[in-house]
Coordinates of C-alpha atoms and ligand atoms in Angstrom, one line a residue:
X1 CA -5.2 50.3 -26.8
X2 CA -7.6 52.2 -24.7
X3 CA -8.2 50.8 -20.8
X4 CA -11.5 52.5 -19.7
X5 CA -11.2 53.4 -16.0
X6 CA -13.6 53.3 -13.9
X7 CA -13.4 57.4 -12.6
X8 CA -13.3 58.6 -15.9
X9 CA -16.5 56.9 -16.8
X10 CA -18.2 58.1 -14.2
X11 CA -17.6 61.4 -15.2
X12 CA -19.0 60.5 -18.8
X13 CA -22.1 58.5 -17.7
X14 CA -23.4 61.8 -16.6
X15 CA -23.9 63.3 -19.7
X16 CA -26.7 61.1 -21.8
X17 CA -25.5 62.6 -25.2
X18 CA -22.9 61.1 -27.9
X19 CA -19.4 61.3 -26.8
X20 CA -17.1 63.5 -28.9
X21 CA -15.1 61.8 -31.5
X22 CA -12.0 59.7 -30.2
X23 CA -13.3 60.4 -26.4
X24 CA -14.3 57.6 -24.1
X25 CA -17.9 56.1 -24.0
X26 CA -21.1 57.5 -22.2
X27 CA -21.9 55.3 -19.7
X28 CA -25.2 55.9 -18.7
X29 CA -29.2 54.0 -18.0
X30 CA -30.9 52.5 -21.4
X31 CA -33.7 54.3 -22.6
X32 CA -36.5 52.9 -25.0
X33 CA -34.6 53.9 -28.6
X34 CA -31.8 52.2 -27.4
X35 CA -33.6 48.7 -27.3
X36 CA -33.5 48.1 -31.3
X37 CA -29.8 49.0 -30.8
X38 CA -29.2 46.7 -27.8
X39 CA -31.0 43.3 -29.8
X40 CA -28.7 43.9 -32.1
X41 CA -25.6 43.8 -30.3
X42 CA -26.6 40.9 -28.2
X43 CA -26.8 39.0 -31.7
X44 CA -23.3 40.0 -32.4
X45 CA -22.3 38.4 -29.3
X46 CA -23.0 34.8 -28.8
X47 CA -22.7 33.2 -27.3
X48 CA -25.3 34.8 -25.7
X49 CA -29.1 34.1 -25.9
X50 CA -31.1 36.7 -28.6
X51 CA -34.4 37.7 -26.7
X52 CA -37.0 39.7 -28.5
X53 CA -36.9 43.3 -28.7
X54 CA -40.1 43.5 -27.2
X55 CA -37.3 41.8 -24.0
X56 CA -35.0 44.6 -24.3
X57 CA -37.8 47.5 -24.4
X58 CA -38.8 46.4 -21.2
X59 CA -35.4 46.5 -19.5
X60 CA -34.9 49.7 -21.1
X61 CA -38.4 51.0 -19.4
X62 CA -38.8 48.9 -16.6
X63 CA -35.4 48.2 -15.3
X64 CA -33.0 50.9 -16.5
X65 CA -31.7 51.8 -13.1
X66 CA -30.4 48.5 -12.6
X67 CA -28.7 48.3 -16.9
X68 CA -26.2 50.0 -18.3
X69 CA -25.7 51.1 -22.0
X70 CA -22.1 52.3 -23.3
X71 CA -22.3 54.5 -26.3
X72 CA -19.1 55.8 -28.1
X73 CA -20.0 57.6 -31.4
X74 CA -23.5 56.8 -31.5
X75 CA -23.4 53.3 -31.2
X76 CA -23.9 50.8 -28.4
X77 CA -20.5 49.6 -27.9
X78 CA -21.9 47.2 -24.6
X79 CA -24.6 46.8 -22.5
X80 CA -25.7 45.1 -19.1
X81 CA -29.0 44.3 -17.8
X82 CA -29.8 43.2 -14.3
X83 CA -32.2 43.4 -11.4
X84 CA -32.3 42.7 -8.2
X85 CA -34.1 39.6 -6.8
X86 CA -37.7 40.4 -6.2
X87 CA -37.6 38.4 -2.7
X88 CA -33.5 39.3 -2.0
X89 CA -32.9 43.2 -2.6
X90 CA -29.4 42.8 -1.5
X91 CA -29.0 40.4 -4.2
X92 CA -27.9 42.2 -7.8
X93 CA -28.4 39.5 -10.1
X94 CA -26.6 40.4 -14.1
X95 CA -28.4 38.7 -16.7
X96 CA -26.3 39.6 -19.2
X97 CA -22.9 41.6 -20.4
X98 CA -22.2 41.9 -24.0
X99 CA -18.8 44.0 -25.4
X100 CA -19.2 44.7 -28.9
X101 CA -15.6 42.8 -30.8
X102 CA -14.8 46.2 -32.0
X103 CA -14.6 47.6 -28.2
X104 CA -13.0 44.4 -26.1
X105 CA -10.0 44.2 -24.4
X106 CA -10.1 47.6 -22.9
X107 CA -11.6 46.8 -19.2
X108 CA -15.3 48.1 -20.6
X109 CA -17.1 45.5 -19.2
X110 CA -15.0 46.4 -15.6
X111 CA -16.2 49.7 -16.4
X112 CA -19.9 48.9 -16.7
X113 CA -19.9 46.9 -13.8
X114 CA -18.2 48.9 -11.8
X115 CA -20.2 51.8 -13.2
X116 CA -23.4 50.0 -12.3
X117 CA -22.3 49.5 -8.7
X118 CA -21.1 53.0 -7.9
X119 CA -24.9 53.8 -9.1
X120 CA -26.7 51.5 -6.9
X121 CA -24.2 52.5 -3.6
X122 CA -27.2 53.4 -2.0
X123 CA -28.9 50.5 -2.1
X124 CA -26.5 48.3 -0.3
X125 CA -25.8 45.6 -2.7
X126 CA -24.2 42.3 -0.7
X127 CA -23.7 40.0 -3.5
X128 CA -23.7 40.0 -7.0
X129 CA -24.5 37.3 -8.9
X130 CA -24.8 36.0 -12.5
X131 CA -24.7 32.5 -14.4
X132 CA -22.1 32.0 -16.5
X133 CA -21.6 28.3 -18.9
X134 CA -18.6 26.3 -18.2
X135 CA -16.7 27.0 -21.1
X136 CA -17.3 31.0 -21.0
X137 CA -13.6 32.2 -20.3
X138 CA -14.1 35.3 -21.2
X139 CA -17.2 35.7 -19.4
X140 CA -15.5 33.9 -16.3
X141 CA -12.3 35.9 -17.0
X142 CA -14.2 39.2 -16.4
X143 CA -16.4 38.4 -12.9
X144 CA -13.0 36.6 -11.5
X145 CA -11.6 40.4 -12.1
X146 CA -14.4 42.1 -10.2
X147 CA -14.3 39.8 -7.5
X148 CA -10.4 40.5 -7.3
X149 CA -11.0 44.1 -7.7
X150 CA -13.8 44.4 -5.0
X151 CA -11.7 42.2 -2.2
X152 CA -14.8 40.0 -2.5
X153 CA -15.4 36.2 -2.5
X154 CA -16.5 34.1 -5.1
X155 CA -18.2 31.1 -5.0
X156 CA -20.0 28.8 -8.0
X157 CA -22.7 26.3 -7.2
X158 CA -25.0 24.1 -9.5
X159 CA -28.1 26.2 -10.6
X160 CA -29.8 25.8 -14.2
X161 CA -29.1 22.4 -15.8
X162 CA -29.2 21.9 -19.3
X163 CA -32.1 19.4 -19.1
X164 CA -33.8 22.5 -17.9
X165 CA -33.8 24.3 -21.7
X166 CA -35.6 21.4 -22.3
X167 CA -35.4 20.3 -26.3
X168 CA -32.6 23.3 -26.9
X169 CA -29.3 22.5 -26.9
X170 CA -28.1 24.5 -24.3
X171 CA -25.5 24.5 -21.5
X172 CA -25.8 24.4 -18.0
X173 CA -25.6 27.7 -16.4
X174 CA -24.3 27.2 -12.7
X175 CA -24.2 30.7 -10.6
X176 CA -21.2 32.5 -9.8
X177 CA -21.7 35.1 -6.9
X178 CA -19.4 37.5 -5.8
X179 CA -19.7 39.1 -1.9
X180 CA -20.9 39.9 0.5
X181 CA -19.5 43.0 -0.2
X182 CA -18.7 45.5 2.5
X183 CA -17.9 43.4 5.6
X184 CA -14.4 44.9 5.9
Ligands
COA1 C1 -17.2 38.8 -21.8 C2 -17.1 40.2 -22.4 C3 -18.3 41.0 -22.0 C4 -15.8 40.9 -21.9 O1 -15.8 42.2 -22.3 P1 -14.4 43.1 -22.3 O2 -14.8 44.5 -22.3 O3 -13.5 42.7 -23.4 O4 -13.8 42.6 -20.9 P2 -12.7 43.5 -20.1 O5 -11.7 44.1 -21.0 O6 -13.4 44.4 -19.2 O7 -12.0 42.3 -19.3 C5 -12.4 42.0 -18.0 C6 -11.6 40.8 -17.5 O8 -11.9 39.6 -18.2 C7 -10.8 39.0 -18.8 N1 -11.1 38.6 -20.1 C8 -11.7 39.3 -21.1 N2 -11.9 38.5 -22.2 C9 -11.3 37.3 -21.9 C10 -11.1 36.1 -22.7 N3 -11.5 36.0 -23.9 N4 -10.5 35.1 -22.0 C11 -10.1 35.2 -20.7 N5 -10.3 36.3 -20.0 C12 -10.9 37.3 -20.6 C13 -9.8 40.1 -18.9 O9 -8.5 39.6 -18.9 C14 -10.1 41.0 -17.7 O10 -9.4 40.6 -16.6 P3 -8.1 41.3 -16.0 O11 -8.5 42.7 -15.7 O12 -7.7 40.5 -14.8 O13 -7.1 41.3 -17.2 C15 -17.0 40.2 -24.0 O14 -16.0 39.3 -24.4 C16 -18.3 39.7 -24.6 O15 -19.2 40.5 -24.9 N6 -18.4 38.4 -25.0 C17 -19.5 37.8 -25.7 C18 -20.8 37.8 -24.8 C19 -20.5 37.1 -23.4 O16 -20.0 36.0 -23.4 N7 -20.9 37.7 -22.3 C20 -20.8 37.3 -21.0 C21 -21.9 36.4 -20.5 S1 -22.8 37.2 -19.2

């Protein structure tokens, strides 16, 4: 099985064609004709919430600086959108990170993440942060692994209750974030 480090990526998210057969993925910013393409992965991934497509085209044209798409063959093997907080630019909050089954357990989501932080060096991220439901390992799992891998805390506090979905059935989502970063 394949790990994806993060160097090697890098070196493919520059190029926003399709990888050659059996290479790694393109890492690289969504555009608008990936959207269709994105919905539909995030519906193979629950558990994660299904926006519309109309959601996704506007992460792909508003916020692609801040999302990452990874495409190995033609097809979006994972994505990641984010932003940073409107009233906290130092704060990079991920909204969500979805693997495609045929592409886990090779350190892509690492790779996107990490990916997505070597892109926004400049602007001086301090924390990271990102909800996550209690019973998300895998999800848990993976931002435990960045905050190992960037010598960074990480702390969880009580943030979206599920009274707060109102009549859905929903968990709660309490925060995790990871930082500050950079204070050795
Ligand atoms: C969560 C998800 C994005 C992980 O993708 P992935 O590419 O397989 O993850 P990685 O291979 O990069 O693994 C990252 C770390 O998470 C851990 N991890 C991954 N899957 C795990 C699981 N099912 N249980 C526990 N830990 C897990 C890995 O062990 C790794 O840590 P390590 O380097 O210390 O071994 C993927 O499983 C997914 O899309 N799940 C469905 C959607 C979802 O829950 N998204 C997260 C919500 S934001």
């Amino acid at each position: 099985m394949t790990a994806y480090a993060e160097s090697s990526l890098s070196s493919t998210a520059a190029s926003a064609g399709p990888a050659a057969p059996g290479a790694g993925p393109t890492l690289r910013a969504p555009q608008a004709q990936d959207a269709a393409a994105i919905h539909q992965l995030i519906a193979e991934c629950p558990p994660l919430d299904l926006n519309s497509v109309y959601v996704y085209l506007l992460l792909c044209e508003h916020f692609r600086r801040t999302c990452v798409v990874a495409e190995r063959g033609g097809r979006v093997d994972g994505f990641i959108s984010a932003y940073f907080l409107p009233e906290q630019p130092d704060v990079l909050f991920v909204w969500q990170v979805a693997v495609h089954e045929r592409a886990r357990g090779q350190r892509l989501a690492q790779a996107m993440l990490g990916h997505l932080k070597q892109r926004l060096a400049s602007d001086r991220i301090r924390f990271l942060e990102t909800t996550v439901s209690p019973d998300n390992q895998a999800s848990r799992g993976l931002f435990k692994a960045m905050a190992r891998r960037w010598q960074a805390p990480l702390q969880e506090q009580e943030f979206f209750q599920s009274t707060l979905f109102g009549r859905q059935a929903h968990d709660a989502e309490p925060l995790l974030r990871i930082g500050p970063f950079g204070a050795a």
